XYZ file of C-alpha atoms in Angstrom:
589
model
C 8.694 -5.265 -25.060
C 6.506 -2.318 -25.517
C 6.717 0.716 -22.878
C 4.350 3.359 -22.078
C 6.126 6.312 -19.800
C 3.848 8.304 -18.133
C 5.210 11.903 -16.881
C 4.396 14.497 -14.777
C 4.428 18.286 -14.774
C 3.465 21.766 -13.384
C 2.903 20.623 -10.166
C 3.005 17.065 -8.221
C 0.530 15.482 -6.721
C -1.642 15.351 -10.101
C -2.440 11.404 -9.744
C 0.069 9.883 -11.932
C -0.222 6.673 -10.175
C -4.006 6.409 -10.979
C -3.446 7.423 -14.422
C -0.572 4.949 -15.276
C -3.162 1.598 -13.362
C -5.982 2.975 -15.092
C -3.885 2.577 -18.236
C -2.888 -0.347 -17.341
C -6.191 -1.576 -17.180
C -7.618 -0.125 -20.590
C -4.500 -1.974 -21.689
C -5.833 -5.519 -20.095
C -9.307 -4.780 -21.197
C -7.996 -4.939 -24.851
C -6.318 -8.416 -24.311
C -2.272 -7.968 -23.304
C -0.661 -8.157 -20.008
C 0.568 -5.359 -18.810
C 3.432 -4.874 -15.685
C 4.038 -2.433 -14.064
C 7.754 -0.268 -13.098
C 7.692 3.168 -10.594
C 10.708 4.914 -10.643
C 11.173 7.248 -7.254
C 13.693 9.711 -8.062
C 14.898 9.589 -3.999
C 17.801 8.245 -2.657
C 16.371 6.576 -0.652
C 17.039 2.548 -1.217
C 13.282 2.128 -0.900
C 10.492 3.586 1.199
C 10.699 1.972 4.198
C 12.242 4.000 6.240
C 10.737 7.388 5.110
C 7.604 8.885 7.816
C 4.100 8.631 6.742
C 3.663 12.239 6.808
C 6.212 13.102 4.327
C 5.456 10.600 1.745
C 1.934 8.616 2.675
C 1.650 4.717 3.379
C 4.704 1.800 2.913
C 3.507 -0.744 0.993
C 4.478 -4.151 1.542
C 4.771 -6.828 -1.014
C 5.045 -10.622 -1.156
C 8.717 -10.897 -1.331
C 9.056 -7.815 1.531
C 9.663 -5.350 -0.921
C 8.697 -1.860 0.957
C 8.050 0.371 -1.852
C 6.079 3.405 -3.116
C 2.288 3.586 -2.218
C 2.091 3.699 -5.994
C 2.316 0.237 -6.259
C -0.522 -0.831 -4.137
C -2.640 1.093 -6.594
C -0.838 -0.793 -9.751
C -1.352 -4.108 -7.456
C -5.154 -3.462 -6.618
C -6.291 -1.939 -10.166
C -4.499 -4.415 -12.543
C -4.563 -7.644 -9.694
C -0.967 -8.289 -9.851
C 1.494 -9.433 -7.874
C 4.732 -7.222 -7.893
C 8.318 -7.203 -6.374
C 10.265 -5.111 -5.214
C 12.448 -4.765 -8.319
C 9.240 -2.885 -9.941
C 10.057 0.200 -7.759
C 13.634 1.544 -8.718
C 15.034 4.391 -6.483
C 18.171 6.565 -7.320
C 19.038 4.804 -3.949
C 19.227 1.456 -5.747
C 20.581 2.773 -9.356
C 23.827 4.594 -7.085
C 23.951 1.686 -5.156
C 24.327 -0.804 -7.655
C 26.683 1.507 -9.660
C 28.966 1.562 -6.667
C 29.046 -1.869 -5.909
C 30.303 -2.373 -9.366
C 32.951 -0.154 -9.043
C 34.483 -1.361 -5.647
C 34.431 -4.777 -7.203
C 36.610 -3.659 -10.507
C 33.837 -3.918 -13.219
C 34.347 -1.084 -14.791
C 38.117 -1.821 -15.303
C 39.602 1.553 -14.081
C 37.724 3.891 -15.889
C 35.777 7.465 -14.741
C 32.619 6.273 -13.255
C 30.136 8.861 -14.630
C 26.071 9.536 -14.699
C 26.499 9.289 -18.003
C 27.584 6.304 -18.922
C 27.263 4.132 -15.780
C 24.234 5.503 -14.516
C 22.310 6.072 -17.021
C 23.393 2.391 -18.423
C 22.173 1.164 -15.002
C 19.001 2.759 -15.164
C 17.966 1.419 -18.723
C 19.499 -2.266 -18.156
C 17.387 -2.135 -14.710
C 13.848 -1.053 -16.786
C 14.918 -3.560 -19.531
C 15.151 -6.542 -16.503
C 12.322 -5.860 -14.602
C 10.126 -5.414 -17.425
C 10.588 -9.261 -18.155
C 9.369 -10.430 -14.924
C 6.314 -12.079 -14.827
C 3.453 -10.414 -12.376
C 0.328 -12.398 -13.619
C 0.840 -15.453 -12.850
C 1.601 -16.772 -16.260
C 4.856 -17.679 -18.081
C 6.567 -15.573 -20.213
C 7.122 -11.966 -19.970
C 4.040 -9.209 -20.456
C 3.136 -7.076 -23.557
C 3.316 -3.759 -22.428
C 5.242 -2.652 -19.664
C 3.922 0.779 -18.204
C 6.630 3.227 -16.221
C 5.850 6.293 -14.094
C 8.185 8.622 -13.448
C 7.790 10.044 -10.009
C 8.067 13.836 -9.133
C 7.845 16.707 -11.863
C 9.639 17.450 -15.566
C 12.700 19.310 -14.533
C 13.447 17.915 -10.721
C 17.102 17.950 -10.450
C 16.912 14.392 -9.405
C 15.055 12.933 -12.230
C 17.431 14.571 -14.913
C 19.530 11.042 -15.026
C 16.479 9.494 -15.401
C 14.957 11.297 -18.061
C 18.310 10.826 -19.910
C 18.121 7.537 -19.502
C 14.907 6.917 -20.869
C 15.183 9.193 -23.729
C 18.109 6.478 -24.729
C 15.834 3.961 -24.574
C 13.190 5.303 -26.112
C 15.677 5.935 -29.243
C 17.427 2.331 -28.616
C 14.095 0.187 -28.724
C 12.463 1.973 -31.415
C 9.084 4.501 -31.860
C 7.020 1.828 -32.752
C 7.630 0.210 -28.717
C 8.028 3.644 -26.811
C 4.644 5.741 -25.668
C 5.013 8.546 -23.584
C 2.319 10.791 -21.870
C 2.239 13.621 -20.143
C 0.378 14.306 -17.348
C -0.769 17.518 -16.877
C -2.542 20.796 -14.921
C -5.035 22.684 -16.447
C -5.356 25.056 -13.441
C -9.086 28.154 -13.524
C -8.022 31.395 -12.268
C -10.966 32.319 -9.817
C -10.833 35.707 -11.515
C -10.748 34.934 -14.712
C -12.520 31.631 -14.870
C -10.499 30.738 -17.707
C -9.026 26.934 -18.600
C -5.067 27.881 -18.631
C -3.101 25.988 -20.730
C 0.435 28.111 -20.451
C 1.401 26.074 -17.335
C 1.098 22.915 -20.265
C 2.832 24.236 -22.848
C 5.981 25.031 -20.512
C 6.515 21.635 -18.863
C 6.101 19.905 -22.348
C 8.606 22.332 -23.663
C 10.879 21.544 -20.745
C 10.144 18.117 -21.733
C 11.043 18.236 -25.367
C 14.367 19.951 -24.341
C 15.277 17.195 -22.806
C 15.054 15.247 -25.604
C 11.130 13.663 -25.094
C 8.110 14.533 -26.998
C 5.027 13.566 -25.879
C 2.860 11.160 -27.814
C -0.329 11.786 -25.396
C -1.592 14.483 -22.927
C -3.286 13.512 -19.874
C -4.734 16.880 -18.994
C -5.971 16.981 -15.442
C -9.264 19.007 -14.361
C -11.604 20.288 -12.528
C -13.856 20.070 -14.991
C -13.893 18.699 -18.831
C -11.853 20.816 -21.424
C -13.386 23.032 -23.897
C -12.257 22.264 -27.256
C -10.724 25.725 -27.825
C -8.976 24.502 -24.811
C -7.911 21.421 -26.549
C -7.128 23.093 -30.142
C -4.782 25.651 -28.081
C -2.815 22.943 -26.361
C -2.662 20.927 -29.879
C -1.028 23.999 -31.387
C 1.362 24.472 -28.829
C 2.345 21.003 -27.400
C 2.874 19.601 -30.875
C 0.205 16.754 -29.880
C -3.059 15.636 -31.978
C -5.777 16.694 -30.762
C -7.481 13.143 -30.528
C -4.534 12.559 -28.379
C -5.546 14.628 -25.592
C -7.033 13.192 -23.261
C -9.066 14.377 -20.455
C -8.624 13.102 -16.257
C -11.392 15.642 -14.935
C -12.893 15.322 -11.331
C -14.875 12.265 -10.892
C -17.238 10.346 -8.502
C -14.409 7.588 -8.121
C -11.488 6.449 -9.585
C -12.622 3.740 -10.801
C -14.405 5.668 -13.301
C -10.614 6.836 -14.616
C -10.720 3.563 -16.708
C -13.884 4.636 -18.044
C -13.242 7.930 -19.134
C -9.676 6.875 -21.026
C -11.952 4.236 -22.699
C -14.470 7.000 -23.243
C -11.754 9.152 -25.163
C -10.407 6.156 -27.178
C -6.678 6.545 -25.420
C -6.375 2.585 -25.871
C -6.440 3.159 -29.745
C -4.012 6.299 -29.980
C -1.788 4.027 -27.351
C -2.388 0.834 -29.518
C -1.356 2.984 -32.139
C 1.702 4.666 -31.366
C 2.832 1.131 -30.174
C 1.956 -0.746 -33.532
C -0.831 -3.177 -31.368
C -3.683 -2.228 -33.103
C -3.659 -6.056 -35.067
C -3.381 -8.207 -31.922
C -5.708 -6.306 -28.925
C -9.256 -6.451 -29.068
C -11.766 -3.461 -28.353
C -11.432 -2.984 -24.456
C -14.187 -5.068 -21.943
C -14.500 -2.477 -18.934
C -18.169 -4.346 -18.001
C -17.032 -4.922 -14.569
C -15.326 -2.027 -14.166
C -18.278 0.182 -15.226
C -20.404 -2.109 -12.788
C -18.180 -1.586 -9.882
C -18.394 2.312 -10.525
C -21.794 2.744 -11.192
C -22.381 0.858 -7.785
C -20.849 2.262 -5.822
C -22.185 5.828 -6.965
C -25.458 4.701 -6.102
C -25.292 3.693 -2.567
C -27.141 5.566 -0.743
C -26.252 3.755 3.189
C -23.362 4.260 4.825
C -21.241 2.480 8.125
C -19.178 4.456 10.369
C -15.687 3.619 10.779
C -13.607 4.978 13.575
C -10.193 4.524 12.409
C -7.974 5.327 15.401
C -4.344 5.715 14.591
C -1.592 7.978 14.707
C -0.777 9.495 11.145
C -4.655 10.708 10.557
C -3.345 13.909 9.656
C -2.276 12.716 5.818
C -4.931 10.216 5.199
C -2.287 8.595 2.306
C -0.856 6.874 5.252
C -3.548 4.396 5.553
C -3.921 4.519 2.134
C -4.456 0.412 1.690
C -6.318 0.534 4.972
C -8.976 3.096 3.660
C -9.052 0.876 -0.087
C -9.465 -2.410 1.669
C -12.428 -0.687 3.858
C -13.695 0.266 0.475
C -13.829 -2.937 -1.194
C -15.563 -4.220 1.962
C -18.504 -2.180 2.329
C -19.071 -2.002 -1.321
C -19.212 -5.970 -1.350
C -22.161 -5.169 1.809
C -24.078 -2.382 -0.304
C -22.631 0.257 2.192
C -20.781 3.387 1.750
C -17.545 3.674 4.164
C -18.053 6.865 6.611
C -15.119 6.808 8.223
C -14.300 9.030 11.434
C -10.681 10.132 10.922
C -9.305 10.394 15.225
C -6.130 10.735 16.373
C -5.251 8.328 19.182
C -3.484 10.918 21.177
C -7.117 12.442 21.058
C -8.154 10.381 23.281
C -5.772 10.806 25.959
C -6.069 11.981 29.495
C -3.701 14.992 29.018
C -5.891 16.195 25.956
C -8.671 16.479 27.952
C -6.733 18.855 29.936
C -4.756 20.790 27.088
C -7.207 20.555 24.397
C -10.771 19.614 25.791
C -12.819 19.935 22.746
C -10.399 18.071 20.571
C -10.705 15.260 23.700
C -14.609 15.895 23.625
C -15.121 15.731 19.564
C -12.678 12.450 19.568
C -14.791 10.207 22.159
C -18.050 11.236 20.912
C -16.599 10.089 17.300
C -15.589 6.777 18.909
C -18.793 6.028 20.808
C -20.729 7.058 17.376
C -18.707 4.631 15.734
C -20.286 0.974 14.589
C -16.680 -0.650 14.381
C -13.091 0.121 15.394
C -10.140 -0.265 13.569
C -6.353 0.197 15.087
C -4.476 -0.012 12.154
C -0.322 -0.685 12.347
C 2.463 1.971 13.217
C 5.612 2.682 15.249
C 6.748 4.720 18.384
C 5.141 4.952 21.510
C 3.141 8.287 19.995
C -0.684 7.855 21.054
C -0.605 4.384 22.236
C -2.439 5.073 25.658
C -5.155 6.558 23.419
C -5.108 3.376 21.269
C -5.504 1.397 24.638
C -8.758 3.593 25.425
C -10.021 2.797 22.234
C -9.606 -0.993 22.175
C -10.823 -0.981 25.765
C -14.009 0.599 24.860
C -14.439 -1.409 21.771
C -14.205 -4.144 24.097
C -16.120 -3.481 27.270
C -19.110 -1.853 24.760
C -19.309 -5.381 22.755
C -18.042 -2.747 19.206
C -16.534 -4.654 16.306
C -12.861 -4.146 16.638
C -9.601 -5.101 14.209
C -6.488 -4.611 15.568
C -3.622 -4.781 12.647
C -0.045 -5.149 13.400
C 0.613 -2.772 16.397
C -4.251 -2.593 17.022
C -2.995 -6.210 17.792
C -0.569 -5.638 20.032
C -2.275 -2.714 21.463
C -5.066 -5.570 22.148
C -2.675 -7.517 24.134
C -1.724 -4.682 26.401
C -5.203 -3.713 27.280
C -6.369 -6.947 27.869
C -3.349 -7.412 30.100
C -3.802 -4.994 32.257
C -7.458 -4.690 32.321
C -8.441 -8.082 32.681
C -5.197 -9.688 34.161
C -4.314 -6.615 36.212
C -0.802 -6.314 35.171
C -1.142 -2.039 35.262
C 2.377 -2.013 33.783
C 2.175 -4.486 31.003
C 3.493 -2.890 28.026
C 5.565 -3.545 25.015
C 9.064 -3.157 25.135
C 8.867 -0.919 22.344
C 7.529 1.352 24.636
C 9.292 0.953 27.477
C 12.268 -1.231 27.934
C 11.973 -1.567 31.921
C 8.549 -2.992 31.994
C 8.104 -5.831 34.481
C 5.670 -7.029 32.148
C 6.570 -7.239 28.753
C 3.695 -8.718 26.878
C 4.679 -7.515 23.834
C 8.758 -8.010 23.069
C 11.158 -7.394 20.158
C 11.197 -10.024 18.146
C 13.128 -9.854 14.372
C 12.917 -12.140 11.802
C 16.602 -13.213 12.888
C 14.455 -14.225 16.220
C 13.691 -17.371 14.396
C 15.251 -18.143 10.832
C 18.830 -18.248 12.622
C 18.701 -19.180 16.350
C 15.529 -21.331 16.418
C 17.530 -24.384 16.864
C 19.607 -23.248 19.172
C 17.056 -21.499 21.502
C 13.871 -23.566 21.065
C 15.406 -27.047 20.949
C 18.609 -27.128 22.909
C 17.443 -24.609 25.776
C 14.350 -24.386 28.040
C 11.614 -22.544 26.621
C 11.546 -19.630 28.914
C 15.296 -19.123 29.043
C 15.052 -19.581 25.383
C 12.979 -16.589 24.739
C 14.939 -14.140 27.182
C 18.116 -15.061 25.478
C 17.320 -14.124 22.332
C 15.865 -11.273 23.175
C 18.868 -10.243 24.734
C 21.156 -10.983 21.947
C 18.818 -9.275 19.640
C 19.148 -6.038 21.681
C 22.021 -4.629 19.565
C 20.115 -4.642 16.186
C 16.685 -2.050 17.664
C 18.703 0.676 16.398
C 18.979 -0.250 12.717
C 15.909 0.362 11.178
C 17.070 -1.387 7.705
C 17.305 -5.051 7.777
C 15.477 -5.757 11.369
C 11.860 -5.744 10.345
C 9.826 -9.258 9.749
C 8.550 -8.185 5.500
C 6.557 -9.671 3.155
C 4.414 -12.667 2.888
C 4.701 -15.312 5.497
C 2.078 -18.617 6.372
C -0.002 -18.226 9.316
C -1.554 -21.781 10.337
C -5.023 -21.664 11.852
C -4.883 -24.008 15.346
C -8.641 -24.339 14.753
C -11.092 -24.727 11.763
C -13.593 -23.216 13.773
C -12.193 -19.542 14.715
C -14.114 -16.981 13.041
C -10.769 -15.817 11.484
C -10.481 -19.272 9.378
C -14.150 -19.601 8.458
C -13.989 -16.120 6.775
C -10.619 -16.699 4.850
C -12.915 -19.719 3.448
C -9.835 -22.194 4.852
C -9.375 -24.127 7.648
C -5.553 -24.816 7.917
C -3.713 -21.503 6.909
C -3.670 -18.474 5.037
C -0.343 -16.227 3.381
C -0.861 -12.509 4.713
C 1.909 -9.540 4.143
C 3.950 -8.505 7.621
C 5.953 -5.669 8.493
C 6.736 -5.319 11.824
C 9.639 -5.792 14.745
C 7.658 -6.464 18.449
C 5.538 -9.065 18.428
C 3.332 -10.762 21.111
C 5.310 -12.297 24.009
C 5.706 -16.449 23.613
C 6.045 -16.271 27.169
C 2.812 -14.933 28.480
C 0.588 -16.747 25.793
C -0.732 -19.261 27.806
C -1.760 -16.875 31.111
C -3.699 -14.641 28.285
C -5.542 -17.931 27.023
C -6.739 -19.213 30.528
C -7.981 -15.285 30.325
C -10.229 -15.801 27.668
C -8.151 -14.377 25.146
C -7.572 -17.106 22.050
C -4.446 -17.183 19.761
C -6.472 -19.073 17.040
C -3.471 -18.404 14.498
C 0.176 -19.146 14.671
C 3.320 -19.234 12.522
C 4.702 -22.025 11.052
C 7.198 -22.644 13.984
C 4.313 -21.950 16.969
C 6.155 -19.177 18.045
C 4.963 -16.307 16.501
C 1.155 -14.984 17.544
C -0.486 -14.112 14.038
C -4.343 -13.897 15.345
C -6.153 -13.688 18.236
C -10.058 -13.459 18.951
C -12.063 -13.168 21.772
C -14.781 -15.381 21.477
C -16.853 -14.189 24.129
C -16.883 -10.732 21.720
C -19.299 -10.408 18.672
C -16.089 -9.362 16.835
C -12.734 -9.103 18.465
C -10.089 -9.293 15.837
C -6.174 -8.970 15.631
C -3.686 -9.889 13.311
C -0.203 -9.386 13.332
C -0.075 -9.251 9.574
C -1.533 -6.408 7.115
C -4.673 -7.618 5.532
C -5.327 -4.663 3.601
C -2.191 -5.096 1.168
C -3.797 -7.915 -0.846
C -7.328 -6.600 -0.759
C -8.838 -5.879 -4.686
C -12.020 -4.489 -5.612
C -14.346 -6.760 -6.360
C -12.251 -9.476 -3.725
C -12.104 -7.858 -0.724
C -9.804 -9.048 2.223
C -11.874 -11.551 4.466
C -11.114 -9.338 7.567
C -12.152 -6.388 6.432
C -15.671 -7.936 5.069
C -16.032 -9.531 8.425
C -15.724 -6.250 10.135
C -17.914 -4.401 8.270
C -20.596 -7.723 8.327
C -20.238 -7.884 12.059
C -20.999 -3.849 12.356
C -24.426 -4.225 11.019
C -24.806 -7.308 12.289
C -24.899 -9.706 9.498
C -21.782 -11.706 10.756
C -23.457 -14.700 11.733
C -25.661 -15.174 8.852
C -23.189 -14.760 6.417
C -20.733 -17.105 8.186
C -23.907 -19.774 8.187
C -24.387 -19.030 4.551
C -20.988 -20.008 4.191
C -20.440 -23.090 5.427
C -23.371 -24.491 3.714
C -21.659 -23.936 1.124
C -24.133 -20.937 -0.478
């Protein structure tokens, strides 16, 4: 197995994730399969319990994994599948560690970070590096690792240790490392610095890692006196600097490591230089040079509750992307926060109330995208009411589905205190209840064959009561079948399949079994169900141009260049190409 490490110093935040896909994908483009390894330095077991705010999206794989939003990018630019084994926490590493020594394996000896830890952390790398992502047998070429936070974190220093052993135990001809760097201009001075460099690869080197590659990052292109300066003092060729400046879009990152020749110092340093070919980036310099020259755009209210660190819809906001680009449109999207909306904000803040509405009436589609707590839900409700009444494209995912469910209930049905329980545990209407994955894997027999079906559904939720407060453990994750109850919802016909598609879920509450068929005689159509026909997975309102919700997350398996079917639908139906391209469709064109 061959690594690449990619590093980061001076400050975070420099876009090591982007570097280390768009390696990745230089890498493909010469011929090898590349997977892909983030190692979060938290202790944390994984991400899924950590707030939006502090550390962006959760993203969900196919085996439930919640991991670093890292590994969406790794998934979307290389068009793998992961698991959650490719993110490794110091949560996990401890964890493991520990477990081991309750259980005697280390036969009475001083547990210590080095050994046991560091041991832990290499044999972990080593493992996961073997798993096939692809789709193909065997393990990859080239596995590439990025080390989250910044050279000299307290809580990567095990880490670093670790991998400097394995860089010495697998040999120089299968280790790369590259730095990722800031080459910050003084205002002042206007001046490329390169002293902020030369102390984080120091740092780095006295740890017992030197650098192969610098990935300086930019506002604009280095000078070369720039580049001879940091050559001097990093102890790094100068061909081997490479350049991440500001660009258009990322996708042109892939582009501009090709530009620099990084695949051949990589291919290089890792003795590949026989077996890859030179790099085919067509469609990647297609997909860039497109999108820089779209000139129309679609506005996109996106109504949720995190809009304050747009990271936490970071999938959301790609998967929009890939959409419009597929329509020859630009995403504009209007970033409003669903308490906003509110009553009360009219009062307390009027011009934040004022500036969110007109935003939402501007808008040509609406999208509710998933969260948790009762935080801004009324304003959701306004928004899917309007979206609605006003005949507006609207997707509601995970909770914009649920949120769907409550409007409709109390707008149309004229239950005023329908709600989820999530919200508020003595509603006389709960349309929307808790419902784990325990709710069916273990007491479906029990509850939906031996007792009535109503009794059946109270039950359990009573029994489940105990486990709402655990966050870890409770939550329905990862890929799951949803079965279409009808080839001709508007759902199937864009997924190109009449009988089912496999979606990503993270969630607890989930639409009420109970109430299902009173919102159906409504007008309101559960056109997609789980395998058991207890679980809602999409609804549609068919008297709506486009009314859309989905208790899964779309947006996790959306690529470039294969954009998720909901999405494209959403944007289609905004400008009013739905129809046609639906037509088109089943004609087979």
């Amino acid at each position: 197995m061959k690594y690449v490490l990619i590093t980061g110093g001076v400050v975070s935040g420099l876009g090591k994730g982007v570097t280390a896909s768009s390696i990745g994908v230089v890498l493909q483009a010469c011929g090898l399969r590349v997977t892909s390894i983030k190692i979060d330095p938290y202790l944390n077991t994984d991400a899924g319990t950590m707030s939006p705010f502090e550390h962006g999206e959760v993203f969900v794989l196919d085996d439930g994994g919640e991991v670093d939003l890292d590994l969406g990018n790794y998934e979307r630019f290389l068009d793998v599948t992961l698991t959650k084994d490719n993110n490794v926490t110091t949560g996990k590493i401890y964890q493991s560690v520990l477990d081991k020594e309750r259980k005697g394996d280390y036969l009475g000896k001083t547990v210590q970070v080095v050994p046991h830890i560091t041991d832990a952390i290499k044999d972990r790398i080593e493992a996961v590096a073997l798993i096939p992502v692809d789709g193909k047998e065997g393990p990859a070429d080239v596995c590439v690792i990025e080390l989250g936070g910044t050279v000299g974190d307290i809580e990567s220093m095990p880490f670093i240790e670790a991998l400097r052993q394995l860089s010495f135990s697998v040999g120089k001809d299968n280790f790369c490392l590259i730095h990722v760097s800031l080459i910050p201009v003084l205002g002042v001075v206007g001046e490329q610095k390169t002293k902020p460099t030369q102390h984080s690869v120091r740092e780095l080197r006295a740890l017992g890692l030197t650098p192969h590659l610098l990935a300086c990052r930019s506002a604009q292109p280095l000078l070369d006196n720039t580049k001879i300066k940091l050559s001097q003092f990093c102890h790094v060729e100068a061909a081997n600097i490479l350049n991440i400046h500001d660009v258009p879009n990322i996708w042109h990152i892939p582009l501009l490591l090709r530009n620099q020749n990084a695949h051949h110092s990589i291919l290089k340093q890792l003795n590949l230089l026989s077996i890859a070919t030179p790099p085919d980036l067509e469609a990647w310099t297609r997909r860039a040079e497109t999108f820089d020259n779209l000139t129309d755009s679609v506005r996109i209210a996106m109504v949720g509750k995190y809009v304050g660190l747009t990271d936490s819809y970071l999938s959301v906001v790609k998967a929009l992307l890939h959409a419009c680009i597929a329509c020859s449109l630009k995403p504009s999207i209007d970033w409003i926060a669903a308490s906003d909306l509110e009553d009360d904000t009219a009062q307390s803040a009027p011009e934040a109330y004022a500036a969110a509405w007109k935003s939402l009436r501007n808008a040509e589609c609406v999208l509710v995208p998933g969260g948790f707590g009762d935080r801004g839900v009324s304003g959701m409700i306004l928004a899917a009411k309007y979206a609605r009444e006003n005949n507006v494209p609207y997707l509601g995912i995970c909770l914009g589905m649920q949120i769907s469910v409550i409007e409709y209930a109390r707008s149309v049905l004229g239950l005023e205190k329908a709600n989820s329980n999530e919200f508020d545990d003595e509603t006389p209407d709960p349309v929307v209840i808790f419902m784990p994955e325990v709710y069916i894997s273990s007491f479906s027999f029990y509850f939906f064959i031996l007792l009535p079906h109503a009794c059946s559904t109270r039950l359990c939720y009573i029994l489940c009561q105990g486990s709402r407060t655990h966050m870890g453990s409770t939550m329905r994750l990862g890929s799951r079948r949803t079965l279409f109850q009808t080839p001709d919802c508007v759902t199937s016909k864009l997924y190109c399949n009449p009988h089912y598609v496999d979606e990503r879920h993270r969630h607890r509450y989930e639409v009420n079994p109970d109430v299902i068929g009173v919102l159906e005689e409504a007008g309101l159509k559960f056109v997609g169900k789980d395998e058991t026909g207890k679980r809602m997975e999409v609804l549609e309102l068919p008297s709506h141009p486009f009314y859309i919700g989905v208790q899964f997350h779309p947006e996790f398996k959306s690529r470039p260049g294969k954009p998720s079917a909901l999405f494209l639908g959403l944007i289609l139906a905004a400008r009013g190409k739905l129809e046609a391209y639906l037509t088109r469709h089943q004609n087979g064109s």
